[in-house]
Coordinates of C-alpha atoms in Angstrom, one line a residue:
M25 CA -4.6 -23.2 22.9
Q26 CA -4.1 -25.1 19.6
M27 CA -0.8 -24.7 18.1
T28 CA -1.3 -26.7 14.9
F29 CA -3.2 -26.1 11.7
E30 CA -6.7 -27.4 11.8
A31 CA -9.7 -27.4 9.4
S32 CA -12.5 -26.7 11.8
S33 CA -15.6 -24.3 11.3
S34 CA -15.1 -22.7 14.8
V35 CA -12.5 -20.1 15.7
K36 CA -12.1 -17.1 17.9
L37 CA -10.5 -14.2 15.7
L38 CA -8.7 -11.1 17.5
F39 CA -11.6 -10.3 19.5
D40 CA -14.2 -11.9 21.9
L41 CA -16.9 -10.6 19.6
W42 CA -15.3 -12.5 16.5
D43 CA -16.4 -15.9 17.5
V44 CA -17.2 -18.4 14.8
H45 CA -19.3 -21.5 15.4
S46 CA -20.6 -22.4 11.9
P47 CA -19.6 -22.8 8.3
V48 CA -21.5 -20.0 7.1
G49 CA -19.5 -17.9 9.8
M50 CA -16.3 -19.2 8.6
V51 CA -16.8 -18.3 5.0
L52 CA -17.8 -14.9 6.1
S53 CA -14.7 -14.5 8.4
V54 CA -12.5 -15.9 5.5
F55 CA -13.9 -13.4 3.0
V56 CA -13.5 -10.4 5.7
V57 CA -9.9 -11.6 6.3
L58 CA -9.4 -11.8 2.4
L59 CA -10.5 -8.2 2.1
L60 CA -8.6 -6.9 5.0
T61 CA -5.5 -8.4 3.2
V62 CA -6.1 -6.9 -0.3
F63 CA -6.6 -3.7 1.5
F64 CA -3.2 -4.1 3.2
E65 CA -1.6 -4.8 -0.1
I66 CA -3.2 -1.9 -1.9
L67 CA -2.2 0.5 1.2
K68 CA 1.4 -0.5 0.6
V69 CA 1.4 0.6 -3.0
W70 CA -0.2 3.9 -1.9
R71 CA 2.1 4.7 0.3
V72 CA 5.1 4.0 -2.1
W73 CA 3.1 6.2 -4.8
L74 CA 2.7 8.8 -2.1
S75 CA 6.7 8.8 -1.5
S76 CA 7.5 8.8 -4.9
S77 CA 5.2 11.8 -6.0
S78 CA 6.6 13.7 -3.2
K79 CA 10.3 13.1 -4.2
L80 CA 9.3 13.8 -7.9
A81 CA 7.9 17.3 -6.6
Q82 CA 11.1 18.0 -4.6
S83 CA 13.1 17.1 -7.6
A84 CA 11.0 19.5 -9.5
S85 CA 12.4 22.4 -7.7
A86 CA 16.0 21.7 -8.8
Y87 CA 14.8 21.5 -12.4
A88 CA 12.9 24.7 -12.0
A89 CA 16.2 26.4 -11.0
T90 CA 17.9 26.0 -14.3
P91 CA 19.0 29.1 -16.1
S92 CA 16.3 30.6 -18.5
G93 CA 19.0 31.5 -21.2
R94 CA 19.1 28.2 -23.5
T95 CA 20.8 27.5 -26.6
E96 CA 19.0 26.3 -29.5
S97 CA 20.4 22.8 -28.9
C98 CA 18.3 22.7 -25.4
S99 CA 15.0 23.4 -27.4
V100 CA 14.6 19.9 -28.0
L101 CA 14.5 19.2 -24.4
D102 CA 11.8 21.6 -23.7
A103 CA 9.4 19.5 -25.6
S104 CA 10.4 16.1 -24.0
P105 CA 8.0 14.4 -21.9
S106 CA 10.5 13.8 -19.0
E107 CA 11.2 17.4 -18.7
S108 CA 7.6 18.5 -18.8
S109 CA 6.6 16.1 -16.2
L110 CA 9.2 17.5 -13.7
T111 CA 7.9 21.1 -14.0
S112 CA 5.1 20.6 -11.3
Q113 CA 5.3 23.1 -8.4
P114 CA 7.7 22.0 -5.4
L115 CA 6.2 21.2 -2.2
S116 CA 5.9 23.9 0.3
T117 CA 7.1 23.4 3.8
R118 CA 3.6 23.1 4.9
N119 CA 2.7 20.6 2.3
R120 CA 5.9 18.8 3.2
W121 CA 4.7 18.4 6.8
L122 CA 1.1 17.5 5.8
L123 CA 2.4 14.6 3.6
H124 CA 4.7 13.4 6.3
I125 CA 1.7 13.3 8.8
I126 CA -0.3 11.5 6.0
Q127 CA 2.5 8.9 5.5
T128 CA 3.0 8.6 9.3
C129 CA -0.8 7.7 9.7
L130 CA -0.8 5.3 6.7
H131 CA 2.5 3.6 8.3
I132 CA 0.7 3.2 11.5
L133 CA -2.5 1.7 9.7
Q134 CA -0.2 -0.6 7.7
V135 CA 1.7 -1.8 10.8
T136 CA -1.8 -2.4 12.7
L137 CA -3.4 -4.2 9.9
G138 CA -0.3 -6.4 9.3
Y139 CA 0.0 -7.5 12.9
M140 CA -4.0 -8.2 12.9
L141 CA -3.6 -10.4 10.0
M142 CA -0.6 -12.0 11.6
L143 CA -2.6 -12.9 14.4
C144 CA -5.4 -13.9 12.5
V145 CA -2.8 -16.6 11.0
M146 CA -1.9 -17.5 14.4
S147 CA -5.3 -18.6 15.0
Y148 CA -3.9 -21.7 13.4
N149 CA -7.2 -22.2 11.3
I150 CA -6.2 -23.5 7.8
W151 CA -9.2 -21.7 6.3
I152 CA -8.2 -18.1 7.8
F153 CA -4.7 -18.7 6.7
L154 CA -5.8 -19.7 3.2
G155 CA -7.8 -16.5 3.2
V156 CA -4.8 -14.4 4.2
I157 CA -2.6 -16.1 1.5
L158 CA -5.3 -15.6 -1.2
G159 CA -5.9 -11.9 -0.2
S160 CA -2.4 -11.3 -0.4
A161 CA -2.0 -12.7 -3.8
L162 CA -5.2 -11.0 -5.2
G163 CA -4.0 -7.7 -3.4
Y164 CA -0.5 -8.0 -5.2
F165 CA -2.3 -9.0 -8.5
I166 CA -4.6 -5.8 -8.3
S167 CA -2.1 -3.4 -7.0
F168 CA 1.3 -4.1 -8.5
P169 CA 0.2 -3.0 -12.1
L170 CA -0.8 0.2 -10.6
L171 CA 2.6 0.7 -9.2
G172 CA 4.1 0.1 -12.6
Q173 CA 1.6 2.6 -14.2
M174 CA 2.6 5.2 -11.4
S175 CA 6.2 4.8 -12.1
L176 CA 5.8 5.2 -15.7
Y177 CA 3.8 8.3 -15.4
G178 CA 4.8 9.6 -12.3
R179 CA 8.6 9.5 -12.9
P180 CA 11.0 10.7 -15.8
R181 CA 12.3 7.7 -18.0
H182 CA 15.9 8.4 -19.2

């Protein structure tokens, strides 16, 4: 097996079925790897969003338990966007387990995809390597602003 980077148009990726022998096949393979890497980056952000939204719902139960006899000075807080965003319903035990199962499945998918992309890079083909790098950059470029928007609208700002 080749252990140095090469710039050829023939490579075998992941499975015996994915055997590339032409420049057109290499372009398509690089595009598929790039899309898988973009999906990998978006998946990471989606997992963070699910985690932060579940923590937000759990913290809402603490704010919902505050006494209802408030003074006049607290009425300004009633209309504040940070407190009104915290008044969502707390997660039930069933929903917490469902969210945990979803998070576990997404984690398995993320780890599997990460290892598959690592194995693609270990083909030592420079074009596949560049596809992973460009896909990671593009995926981060697309998904990171979404993470910033989720934290702005999903969490209270103090």
